[in-house]
Every structure is written in C-alpha cells, then in structure tokens.
Coordinates of C-alpha atoms in Angstrom, one line a residue:
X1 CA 0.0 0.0 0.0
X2 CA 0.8 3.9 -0.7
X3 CA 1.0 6.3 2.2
X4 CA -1.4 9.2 1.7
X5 CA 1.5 11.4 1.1
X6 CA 5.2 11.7 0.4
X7 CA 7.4 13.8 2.3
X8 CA 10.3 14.9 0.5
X9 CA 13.2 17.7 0.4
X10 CA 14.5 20.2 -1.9
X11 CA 17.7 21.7 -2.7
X12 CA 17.9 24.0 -5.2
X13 CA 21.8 25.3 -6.3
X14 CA 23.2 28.3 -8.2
X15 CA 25.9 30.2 -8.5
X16 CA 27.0 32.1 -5.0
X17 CA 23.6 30.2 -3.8
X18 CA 22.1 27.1 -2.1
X19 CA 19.4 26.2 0.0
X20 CA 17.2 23.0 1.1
X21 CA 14.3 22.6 2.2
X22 CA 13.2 19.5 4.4
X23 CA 10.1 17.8 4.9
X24 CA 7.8 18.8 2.1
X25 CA 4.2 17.3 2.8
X26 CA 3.3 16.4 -1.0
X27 CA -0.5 14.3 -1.1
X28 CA -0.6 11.9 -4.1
X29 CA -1.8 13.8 -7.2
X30 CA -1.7 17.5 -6.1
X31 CA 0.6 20.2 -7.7
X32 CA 2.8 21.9 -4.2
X33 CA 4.4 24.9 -4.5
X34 CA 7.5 25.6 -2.4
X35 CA 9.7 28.7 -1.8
X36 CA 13.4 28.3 -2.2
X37 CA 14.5 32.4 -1.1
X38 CA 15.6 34.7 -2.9
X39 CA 18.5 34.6 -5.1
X40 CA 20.7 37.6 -6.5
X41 CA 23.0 36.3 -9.5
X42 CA 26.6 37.5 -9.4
X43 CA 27.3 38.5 -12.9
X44 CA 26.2 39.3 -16.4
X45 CA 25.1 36.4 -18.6
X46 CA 24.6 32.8 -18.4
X47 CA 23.7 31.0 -15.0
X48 CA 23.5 27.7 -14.4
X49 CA 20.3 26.8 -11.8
X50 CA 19.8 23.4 -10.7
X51 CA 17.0 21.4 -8.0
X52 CA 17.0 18.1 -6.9
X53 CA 14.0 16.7 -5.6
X54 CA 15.0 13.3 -2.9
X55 CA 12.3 11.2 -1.0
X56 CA 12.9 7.6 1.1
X57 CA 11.4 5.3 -1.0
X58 CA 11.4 7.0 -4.8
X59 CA 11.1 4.6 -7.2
X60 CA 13.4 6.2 -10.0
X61 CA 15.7 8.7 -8.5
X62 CA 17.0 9.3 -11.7
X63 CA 13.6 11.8 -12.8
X64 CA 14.5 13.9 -9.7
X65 CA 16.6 16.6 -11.4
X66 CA 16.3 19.5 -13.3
X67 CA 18.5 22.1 -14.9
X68 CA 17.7 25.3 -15.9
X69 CA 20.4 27.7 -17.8
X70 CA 19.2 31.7 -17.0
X71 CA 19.9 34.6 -19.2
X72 CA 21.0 37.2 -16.5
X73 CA 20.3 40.9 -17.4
X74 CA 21.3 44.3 -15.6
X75 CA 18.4 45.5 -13.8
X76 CA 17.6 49.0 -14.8
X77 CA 15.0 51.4 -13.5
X78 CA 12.0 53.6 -14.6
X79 CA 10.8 56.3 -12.5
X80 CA 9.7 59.1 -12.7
X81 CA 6.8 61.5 -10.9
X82 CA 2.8 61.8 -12.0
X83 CA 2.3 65.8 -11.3
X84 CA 0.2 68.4 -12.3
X85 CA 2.4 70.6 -14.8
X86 CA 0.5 73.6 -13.8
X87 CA 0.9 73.5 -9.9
X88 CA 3.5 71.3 -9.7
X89 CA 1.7 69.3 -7.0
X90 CA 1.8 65.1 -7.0
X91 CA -1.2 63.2 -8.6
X92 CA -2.6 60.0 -7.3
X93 CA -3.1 57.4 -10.2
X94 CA -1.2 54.3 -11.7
X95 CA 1.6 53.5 -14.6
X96 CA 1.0 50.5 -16.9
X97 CA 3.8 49.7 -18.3
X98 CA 4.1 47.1 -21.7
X99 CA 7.6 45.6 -22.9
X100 CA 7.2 45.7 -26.9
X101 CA 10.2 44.1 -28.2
X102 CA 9.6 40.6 -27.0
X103 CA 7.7 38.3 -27.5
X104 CA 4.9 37.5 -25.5
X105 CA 5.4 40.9 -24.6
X106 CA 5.4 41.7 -20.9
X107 CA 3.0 44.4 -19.0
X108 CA 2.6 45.3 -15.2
X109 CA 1.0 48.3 -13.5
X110 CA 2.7 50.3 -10.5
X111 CA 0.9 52.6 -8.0
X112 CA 2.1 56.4 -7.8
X113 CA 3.0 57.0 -4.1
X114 CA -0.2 59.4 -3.1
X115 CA 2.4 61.4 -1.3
X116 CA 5.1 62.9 -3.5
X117 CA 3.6 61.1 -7.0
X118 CA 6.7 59.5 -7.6
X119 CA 7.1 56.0 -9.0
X120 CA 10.1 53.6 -10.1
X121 CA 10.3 49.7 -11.4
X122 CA 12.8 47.2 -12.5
X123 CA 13.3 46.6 -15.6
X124 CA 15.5 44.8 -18.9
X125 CA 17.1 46.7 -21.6
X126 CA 14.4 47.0 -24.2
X127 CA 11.5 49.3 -25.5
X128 CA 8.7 50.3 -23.3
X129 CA 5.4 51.8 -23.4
X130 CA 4.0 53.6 -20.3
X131 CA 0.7 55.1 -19.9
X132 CA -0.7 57.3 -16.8
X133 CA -3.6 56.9 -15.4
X134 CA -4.8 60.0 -12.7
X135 CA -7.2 59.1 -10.1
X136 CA -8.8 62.7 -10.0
X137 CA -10.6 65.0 -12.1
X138 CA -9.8 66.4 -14.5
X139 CA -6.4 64.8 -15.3
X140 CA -6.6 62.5 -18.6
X141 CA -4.4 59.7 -19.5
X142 CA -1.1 59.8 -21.2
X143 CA 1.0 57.5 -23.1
X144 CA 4.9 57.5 -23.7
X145 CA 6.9 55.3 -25.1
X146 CA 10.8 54.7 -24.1
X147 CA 13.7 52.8 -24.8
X148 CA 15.7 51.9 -22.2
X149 CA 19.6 51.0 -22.8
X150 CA 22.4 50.0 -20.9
X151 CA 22.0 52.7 -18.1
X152 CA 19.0 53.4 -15.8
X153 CA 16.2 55.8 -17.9
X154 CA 16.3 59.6 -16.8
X155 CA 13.6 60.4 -15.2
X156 CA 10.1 60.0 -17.1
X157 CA 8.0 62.2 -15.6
X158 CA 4.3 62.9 -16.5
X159 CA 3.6 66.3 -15.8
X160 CA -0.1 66.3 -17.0
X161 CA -2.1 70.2 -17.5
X162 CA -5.5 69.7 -15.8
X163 CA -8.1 68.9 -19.1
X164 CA -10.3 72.3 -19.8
X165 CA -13.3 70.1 -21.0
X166 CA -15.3 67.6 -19.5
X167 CA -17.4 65.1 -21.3
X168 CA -19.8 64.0 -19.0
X169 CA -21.3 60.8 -20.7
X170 CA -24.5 58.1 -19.8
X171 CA -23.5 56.4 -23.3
X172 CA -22.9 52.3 -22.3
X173 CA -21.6 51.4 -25.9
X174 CA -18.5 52.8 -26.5
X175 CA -17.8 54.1 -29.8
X176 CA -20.1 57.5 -29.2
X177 CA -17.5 58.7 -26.4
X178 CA -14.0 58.2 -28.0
X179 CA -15.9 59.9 -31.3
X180 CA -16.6 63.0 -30.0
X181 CA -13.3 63.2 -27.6
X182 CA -11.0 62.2 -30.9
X183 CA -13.3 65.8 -32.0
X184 CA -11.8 67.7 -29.2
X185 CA -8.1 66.4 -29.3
X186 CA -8.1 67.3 -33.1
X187 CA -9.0 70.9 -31.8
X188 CA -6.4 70.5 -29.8
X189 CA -8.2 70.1 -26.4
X190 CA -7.3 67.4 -23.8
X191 CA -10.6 65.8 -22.8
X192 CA -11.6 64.0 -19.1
X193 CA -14.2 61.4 -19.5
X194 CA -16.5 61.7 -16.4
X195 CA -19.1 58.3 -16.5
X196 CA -22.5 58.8 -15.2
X197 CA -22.5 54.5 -15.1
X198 CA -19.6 54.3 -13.4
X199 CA -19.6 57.1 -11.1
X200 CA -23.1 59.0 -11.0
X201 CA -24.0 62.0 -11.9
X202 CA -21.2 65.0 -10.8
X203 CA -21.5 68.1 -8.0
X204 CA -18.9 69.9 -7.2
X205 CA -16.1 67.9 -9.3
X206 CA -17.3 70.3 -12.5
X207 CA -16.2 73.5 -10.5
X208 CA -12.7 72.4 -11.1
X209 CA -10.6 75.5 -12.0
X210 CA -9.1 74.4 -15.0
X211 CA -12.6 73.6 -17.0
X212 CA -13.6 76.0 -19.9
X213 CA -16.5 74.1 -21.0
X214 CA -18.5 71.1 -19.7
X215 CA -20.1 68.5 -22.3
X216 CA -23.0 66.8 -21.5
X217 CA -23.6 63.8 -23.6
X218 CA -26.9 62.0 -22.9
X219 CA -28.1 58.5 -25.5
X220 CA -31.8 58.0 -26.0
X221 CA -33.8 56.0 -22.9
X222 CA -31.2 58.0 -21.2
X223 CA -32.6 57.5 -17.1
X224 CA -30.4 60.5 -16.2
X225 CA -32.2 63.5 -14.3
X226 CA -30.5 66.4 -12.9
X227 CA -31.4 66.8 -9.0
X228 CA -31.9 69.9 -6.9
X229 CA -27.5 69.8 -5.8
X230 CA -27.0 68.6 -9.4
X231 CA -28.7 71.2 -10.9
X232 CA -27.2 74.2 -8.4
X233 CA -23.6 73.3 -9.8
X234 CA -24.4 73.4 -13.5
X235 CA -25.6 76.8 -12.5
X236 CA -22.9 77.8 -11.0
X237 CA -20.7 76.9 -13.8
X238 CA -23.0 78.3 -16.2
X239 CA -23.4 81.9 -14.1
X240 CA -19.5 81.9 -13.9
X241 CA -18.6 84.0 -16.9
X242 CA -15.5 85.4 -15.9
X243 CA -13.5 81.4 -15.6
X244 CA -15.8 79.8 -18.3
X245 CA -16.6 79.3 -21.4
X246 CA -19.4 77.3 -22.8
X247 CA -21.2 74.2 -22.5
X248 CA -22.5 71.6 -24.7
X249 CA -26.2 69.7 -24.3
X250 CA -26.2 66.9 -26.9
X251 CA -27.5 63.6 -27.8
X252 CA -31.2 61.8 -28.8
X253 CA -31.4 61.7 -24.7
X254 CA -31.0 65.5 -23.5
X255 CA -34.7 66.9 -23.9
X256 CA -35.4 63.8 -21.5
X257 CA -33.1 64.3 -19.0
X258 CA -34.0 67.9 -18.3
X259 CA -36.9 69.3 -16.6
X260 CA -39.4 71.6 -18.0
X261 CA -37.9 74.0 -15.3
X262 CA -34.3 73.7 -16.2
X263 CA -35.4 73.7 -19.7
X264 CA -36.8 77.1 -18.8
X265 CA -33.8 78.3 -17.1
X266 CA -31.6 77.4 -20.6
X267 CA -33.8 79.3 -22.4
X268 CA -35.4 76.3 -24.8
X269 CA -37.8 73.9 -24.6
X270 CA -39.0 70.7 -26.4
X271 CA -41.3 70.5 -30.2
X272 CA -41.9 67.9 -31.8
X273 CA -40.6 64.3 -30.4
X274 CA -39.2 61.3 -31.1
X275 CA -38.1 62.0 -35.0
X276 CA -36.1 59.5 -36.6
X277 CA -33.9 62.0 -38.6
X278 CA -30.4 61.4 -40.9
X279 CA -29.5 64.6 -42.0
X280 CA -29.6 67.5 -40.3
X281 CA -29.4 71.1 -42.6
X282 CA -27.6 74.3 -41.5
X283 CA -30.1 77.2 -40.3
X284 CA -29.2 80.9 -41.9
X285 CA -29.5 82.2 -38.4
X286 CA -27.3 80.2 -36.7
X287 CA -23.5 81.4 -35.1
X288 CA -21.3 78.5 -37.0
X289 CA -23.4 76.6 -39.5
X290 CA -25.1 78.2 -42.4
X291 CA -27.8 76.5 -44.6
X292 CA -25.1 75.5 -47.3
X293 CA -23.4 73.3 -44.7
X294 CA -25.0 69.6 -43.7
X295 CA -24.6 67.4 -40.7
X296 CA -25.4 63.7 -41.5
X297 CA -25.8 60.8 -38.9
X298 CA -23.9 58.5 -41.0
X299 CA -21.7 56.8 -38.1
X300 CA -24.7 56.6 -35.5
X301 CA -28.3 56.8 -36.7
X302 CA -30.2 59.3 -35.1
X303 CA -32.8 57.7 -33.6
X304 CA -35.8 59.3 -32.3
X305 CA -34.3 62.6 -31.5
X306 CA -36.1 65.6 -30.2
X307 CA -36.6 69.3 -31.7
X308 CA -35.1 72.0 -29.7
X309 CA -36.9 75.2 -30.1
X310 CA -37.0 78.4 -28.1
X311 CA -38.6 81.8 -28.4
X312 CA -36.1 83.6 -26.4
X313 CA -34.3 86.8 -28.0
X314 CA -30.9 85.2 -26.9
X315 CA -31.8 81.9 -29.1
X316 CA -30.3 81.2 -32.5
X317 CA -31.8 77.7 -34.6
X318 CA -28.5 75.7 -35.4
X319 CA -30.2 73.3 -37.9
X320 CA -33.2 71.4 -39.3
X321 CA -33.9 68.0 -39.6
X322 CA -34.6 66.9 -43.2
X323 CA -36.8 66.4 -44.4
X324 CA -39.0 67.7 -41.3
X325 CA -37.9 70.9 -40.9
X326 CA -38.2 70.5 -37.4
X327 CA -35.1 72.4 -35.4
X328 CA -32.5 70.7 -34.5
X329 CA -31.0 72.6 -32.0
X330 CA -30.3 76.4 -30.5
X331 CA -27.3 78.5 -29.4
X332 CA -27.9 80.4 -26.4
X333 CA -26.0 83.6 -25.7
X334 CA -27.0 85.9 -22.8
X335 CA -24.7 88.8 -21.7
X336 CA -24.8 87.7 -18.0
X337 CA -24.0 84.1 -18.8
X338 CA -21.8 82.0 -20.3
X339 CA -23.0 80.7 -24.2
X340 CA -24.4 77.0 -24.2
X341 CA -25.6 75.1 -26.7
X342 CA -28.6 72.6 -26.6
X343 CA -28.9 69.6 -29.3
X344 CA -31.3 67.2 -29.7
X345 CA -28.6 64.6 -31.5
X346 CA -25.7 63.4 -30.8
X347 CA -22.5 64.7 -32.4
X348 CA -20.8 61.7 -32.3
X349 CA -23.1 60.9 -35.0
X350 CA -22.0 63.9 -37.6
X351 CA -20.2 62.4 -40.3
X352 CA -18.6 64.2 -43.6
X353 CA -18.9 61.9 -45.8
X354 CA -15.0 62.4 -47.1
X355 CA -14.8 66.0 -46.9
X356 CA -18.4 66.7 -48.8
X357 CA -20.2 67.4 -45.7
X358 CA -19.0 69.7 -42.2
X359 CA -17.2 67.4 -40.7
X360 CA -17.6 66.4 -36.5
X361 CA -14.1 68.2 -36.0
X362 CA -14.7 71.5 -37.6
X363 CA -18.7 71.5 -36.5
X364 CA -17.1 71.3 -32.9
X365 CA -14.2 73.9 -33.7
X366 CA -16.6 76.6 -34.9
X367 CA -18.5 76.0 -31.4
X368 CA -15.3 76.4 -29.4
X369 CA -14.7 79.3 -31.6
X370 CA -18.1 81.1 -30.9
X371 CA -17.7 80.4 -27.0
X372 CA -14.8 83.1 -27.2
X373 CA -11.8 80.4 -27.2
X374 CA -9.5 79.8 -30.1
X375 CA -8.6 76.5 -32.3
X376 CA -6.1 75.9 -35.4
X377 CA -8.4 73.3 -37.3
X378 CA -8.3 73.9 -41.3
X379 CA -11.3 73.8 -42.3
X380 CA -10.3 72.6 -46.0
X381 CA -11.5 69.8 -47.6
X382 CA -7.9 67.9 -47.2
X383 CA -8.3 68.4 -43.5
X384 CA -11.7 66.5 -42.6
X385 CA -10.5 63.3 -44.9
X386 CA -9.2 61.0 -42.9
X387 CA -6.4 58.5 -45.5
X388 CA -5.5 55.5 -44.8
X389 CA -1.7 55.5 -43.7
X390 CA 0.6 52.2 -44.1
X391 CA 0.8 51.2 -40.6
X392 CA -2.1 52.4 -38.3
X393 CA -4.6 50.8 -35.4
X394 CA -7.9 52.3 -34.1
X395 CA -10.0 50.4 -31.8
X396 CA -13.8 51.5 -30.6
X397 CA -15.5 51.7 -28.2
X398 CA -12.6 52.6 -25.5
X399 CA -14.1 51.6 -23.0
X400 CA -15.9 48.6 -24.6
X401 CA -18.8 46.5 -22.9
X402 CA -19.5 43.3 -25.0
X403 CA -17.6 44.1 -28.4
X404 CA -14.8 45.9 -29.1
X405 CA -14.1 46.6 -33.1
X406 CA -10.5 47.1 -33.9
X407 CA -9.8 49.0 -37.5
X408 CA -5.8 48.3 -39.1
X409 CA -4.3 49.9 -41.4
X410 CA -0.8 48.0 -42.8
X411 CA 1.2 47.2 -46.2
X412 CA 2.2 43.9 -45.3
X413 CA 0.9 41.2 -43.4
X414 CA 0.3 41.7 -39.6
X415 CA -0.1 40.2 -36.4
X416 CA -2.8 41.4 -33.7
X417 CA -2.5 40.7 -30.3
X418 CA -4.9 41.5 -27.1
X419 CA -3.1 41.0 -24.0
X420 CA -4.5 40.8 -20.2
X421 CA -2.2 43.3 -17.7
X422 CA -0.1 40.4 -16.9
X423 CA 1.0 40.4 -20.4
X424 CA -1.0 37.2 -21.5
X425 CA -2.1 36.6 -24.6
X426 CA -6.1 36.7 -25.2
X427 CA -6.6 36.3 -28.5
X428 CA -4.6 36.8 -32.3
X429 CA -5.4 37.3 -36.0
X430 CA -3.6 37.8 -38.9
X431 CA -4.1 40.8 -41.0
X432 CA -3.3 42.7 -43.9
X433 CA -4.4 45.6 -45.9
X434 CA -7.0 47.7 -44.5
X435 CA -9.5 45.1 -42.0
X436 CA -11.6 45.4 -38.8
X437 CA -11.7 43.1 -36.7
X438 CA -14.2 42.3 -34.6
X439 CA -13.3 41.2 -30.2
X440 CA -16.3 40.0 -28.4
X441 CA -16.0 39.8 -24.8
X442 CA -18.1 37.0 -23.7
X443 CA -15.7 35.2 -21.5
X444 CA -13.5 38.2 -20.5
X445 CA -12.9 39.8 -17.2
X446 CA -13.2 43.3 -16.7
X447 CA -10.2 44.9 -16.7
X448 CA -7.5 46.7 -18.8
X449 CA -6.2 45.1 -21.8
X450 CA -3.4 46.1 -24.4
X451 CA -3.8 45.7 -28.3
X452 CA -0.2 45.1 -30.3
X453 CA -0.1 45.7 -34.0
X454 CA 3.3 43.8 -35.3
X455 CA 4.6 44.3 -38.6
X456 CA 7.9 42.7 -37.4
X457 CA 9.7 46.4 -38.6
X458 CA 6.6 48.9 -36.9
X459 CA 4.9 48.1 -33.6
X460 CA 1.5 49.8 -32.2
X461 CA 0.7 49.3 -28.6
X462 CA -3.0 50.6 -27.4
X463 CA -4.3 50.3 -24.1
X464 CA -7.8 49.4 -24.1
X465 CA -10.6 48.7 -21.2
X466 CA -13.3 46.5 -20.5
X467 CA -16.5 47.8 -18.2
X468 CA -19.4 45.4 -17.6

C-alpha cells in the first residue's frame, strides 16, 4: 500500500547560492508549491540553476533533477513622478507599463506614491510603453513610449495640464464617447471622460478650476435626471462668466433628461418628439453653420431625436432636420452668462462623408470658436478626410462592454494581439491591408487590456478597457 503522502526535500543550487528545504508534505496527485528564497545572480550572462528533488522510497531517483540555464540581465530602472504641470503638485493614479520588443510581450502596473507622486520599477534593456492613469478629475491619461539602454532611464515624468473640457457621458456602448473626444483632441483640447455609469451624476467635481467648457452627452432611454444639488452646480458653472466658457447639451437623450424647469432656465424647450432623422441642414440664423453646410448621422443613426426650439431673443436655430424641418438645436448667448448650446442629437453621429459634408471636427471647432476660445483646425477639404496610412490601429468603443471593433491599417501582413495586464495573450489574428476586426468579450474579465499591432519592422501598442 501507498501512504497518503510523500514527504520529501528540496535543494535548489546556483551560483553564489544554495538552499534546502526538508520535509515537504506532498498528497498523491496535487501540484505543491514551495519557496526556495531569494536569489541575487553575481554576474552578467549565463547561470546555471539546478533542483534536486530526494524522498525515502522514490522509485526512480533518476527523474528527480532539473537544470535550468538563465539569461541574467542588468536591472535598470523607470521612474519618474505623476504631477500636475500647472501646480507642480503630485497626482494620485497608476503607470501600466508594456515591454514591446519581446515576445509574449510583458506588462505590469505600478501605484504612484499618493504622497510625493513618484514611481520607479525594475526593468530589462528593451522598449517600453507607459501610460498614466490619474485618479482625480480632470487629469486624462497619457502615453509614452521609451527605450531603455544600458544605463537606468532619466527620469520620465508625466507632468499632465489639468483637461479644460469635460465630457460627461450616460452612453454604455462605447464608440459615441471616444468619437466626440478624438473631436476635441483634433481641436487640440485634452478631454476628461467623467461616466454617469460608473460614477453617477457629478457636484462639485465640475467646478474644477481648470474647466472651460463642460459636455453633457446623454443617449436616447437616457434615465439620467439632474437633481436639486446637481442642478445648483451646473448653475454655477453656467453663471460663472468670468472662468468659463461654454457648455454643450447633446445627444437623442438630452430633452429627456431635463426638466421643464431647467429647460426654462436654458432658455429652450422641447417640439416635436421622437423623430427618426439622418441629416440634419444648416439654419441661416445660426453662429457656426449656415444653410449650405449639412450634418449627416452616417456613423450613429439618429434615432428618435427631439426638436429644440426656443422663443427667447438670446436663441439662434442651429439646424433642421430633413426632411421635417423641425429644429435641430439652439445657441444660447445671454450677456450675463456664459453661451451654451442645446442639441437634440448626438454629435458623435455627424459624419462628412469624405470631406463633402462639415465634418464632427470643424462642427465642434466653430463652437469652441463662438464660446470666445481659439482653435487651429483647417477647415479645407484635405483636412476633414481622414487616408489611410501604411501602418495604423484604431479600436472602438474605448471603453468597450461586450464588443470591441479594432480598424488596421498595414502594407504587409500583420499580427494582432490583445493582451491581459499580466502580459497574457487573449486572442490573435492575422491581417493585412485595410481590416476590422471584430473582439467579443463573452468570457472576458473586466479589466485593462493592451492591443499590439506587429509588422515585425513597426509596432502599435493601445491600451484598451473593459466595463461590464
């Protein structure tokens, strides 16, 4: 007969390094894990590791030894501090950090000390990508990438400016949010996402001093109300003309959300309901879009928007639906407070057409403009088409829920890889040309997640995340 278990030692052997350990309780059939200490290698390059398993009574003592040969690196160091480049102070937050030139690439995320915002990790020679992530509003990420050589990295600090725009969003599928923030960054405005799903609705987080304009983006069956507190900040934003600038009411959800008496107090109020309208026409009277210029929902289908009217002399029509005629919006501009604008679609939805239409960009440029602040989009036809280039990687909705769609661009055949944070692979395809692929989430944790488009000579590292 067996005993139920096999006690046995373990000596494990390196170079400037040995140590045993006795009496090992390992049960028949189960995997045991055992520490050996630490070891510190004593030179550059090749080490030889060995263990050596023994137990009275082992049947074939001549299984019970393993060698290992180790390549040993010089450990080098990232660090650097998370700050805000304005103030100077420390920001909390995290840095994910991805290896890119090996294979299966390696990722880890370190915590910013909440003290002083500094942050340092070991690593190998080799080519890195690090991305920020702030804790507080209204820092957004940032991504750097850095190659680290035979001597420790100087410092890599991210010194981040406080966003002057927040998007404040109830949209659950993901592609209308990175839409109409890849709108602001090509006006050259950094843009914190602020999740009503995630987070609830904001107070006193939009008085930030930093914020120019505030965004409100709000989908159709939107459950979002303003409440009495709620309501009290976006008034004080709004009444606060001499720090801000403007702010945004969009989406087939907006004329929902509000009540008739905050309705009132913007100076609008709701017509004719639940249209289902594609193209949206330019109104002679409005401030940045004339009748010769056309808005069309061609990325999101408007979907039982909502006319905006208003019969207040500090109103101006923005558009008509066609072929309704009903308005599709107003620009508000009162001397005692600061402009806003109220739309009953989405702009995430405007889409040129390749340059034959206003394009989302310069639509949202020529608001920022008439809010009094300045932008340097060119508002020729060459600007607003978007070319394929040889080697490029988009992926939508950032954050994703159930589906994530990921659009390459390369000349040559490519590999795609999705990695977990501890740099595991999740899934691969092959690609070439122009493709979309298409990542469903079914059996995926919630998490971060980091895309790598390989060429072999180009590499494209994204960081992506998953809500549920």
């Amino acid at each position: 007969s067996y005993p139920d278990q096999m006690l046995a030692s373990l000596v494990c052997t390196a170079p400037g390094h040995s140590s045993t350990v006795n009496d090992i309780s390992v049960p028949f059939g189960t995997m045991v894990t055992q520490s050996v200490g630490n070891w510190t290698p004593t030179k550059i390059g090749e080490e030889l590791v060995t263990i050596t398993v023994d137990s009275p009574g082992d049947v074939d003592p001549d299984n019970n030894y393993l060698e290992r040969t180790f390549d040993v690196l010089p450990a080098r160091v990232i660090s650097g501090v998370l700050a805000d480049s304005l103030s100077g102070d420390p920001l909390q937050g995290s840095i994910y950090w991805t290896q890119l030139d090996i294979e299966p690439v390696r990722s880890g995320v370190v915590e910013v000390d909440e003290l002083t915002g500094e942050y340092s990790f070991i690593v190998a020679a080799g080519q890195y990508s690090l991305i920020s992530i702030p804790d507080v509003t209204p820092y957004p990420p940032r991504t750097v990438q850095v190659v680290v050589t035979d001597s420790d990295l100087p410092n890599t600090d991210f010194l981040i400016p406080p966003s002057r725009v927040m998007v404040i969003s109830d949209n659950d599928e993901a592609s209308t949010d990175s839409l109409l923030m890849d709108a602001f960054a090509e006006n050259d405005y950094d843009t914190y996402l602020w999740r009503i799903d995630e987070r609830g609705m904001p107070g006193s987080e939009i008085q930030a001093e930093s914020l120019d304009m505030l965004v409100w983006s709000l989908p159709q069956d939107t459950e979002v109300s303003f409440d009495e507190d709620e309501w009290g900040e976006v008034q004080d934003f709004r009444d606060d003309i001499t720090e801000r600038y403007g702010m945004i009411f969009n989406g087939d959800g907006v004329m929902q959300a509000l009540s008739d008496d905050q309705k009132s107090e913007l100076g609008v109020e709701g017509g004719e309901v639940d249209i289902i309208a594609q193209i949206i026409a330019g109104h002679d009277e409005s401030p940045f879009l004339t009748s010769d210029s056309l808005l069309i929902a061609g990325i999101l289908w408007q979907q039982d928007v909502d006319e905006v009217i208003s019969d207040s002399e500090n109103a101006s029509p923005v558009g008509e639906f066609i072929p309704f005629g009903y308005l599709a919006g107003q620009a508000l501009d009162r001397d005692d407070q600061i402009k806003t604008t109220v739309f009953g679609f989405g702009m995430e939805g405007i889409n040129d057409l390749d340059g034959r239409f206003v394009s989302r960009t310069v639509f949202l440029g020529r608001i920022i403009n008439w809010f009094g602040l300045t932008t340097e989009v060119d508002e020729g036809k060459d600007s607003r088409v978007k070319l394929p280039v040889d080697f490029s990687m988009s992926a939508y909705p950032n954050p994703f829920n159930a589906s994530l769609r990921i659009q390459v661009h390369t000349s040559t055949e490519s590999e795609l890889l999705l990695f977990d944070i501890l740099g595991r692979e999740v899934s691969r395809w092959r690609v070439d040309g122009s493709s979309t692929v298409l990542f469903h989430a079914h059996e995926v944790a919630s998490g971060m997640y980091f895309l790598r488009l390989d060429s072999g000579s180009s590499v494209i590292v994204q960081k992506v995340m998953l809500l549920r």
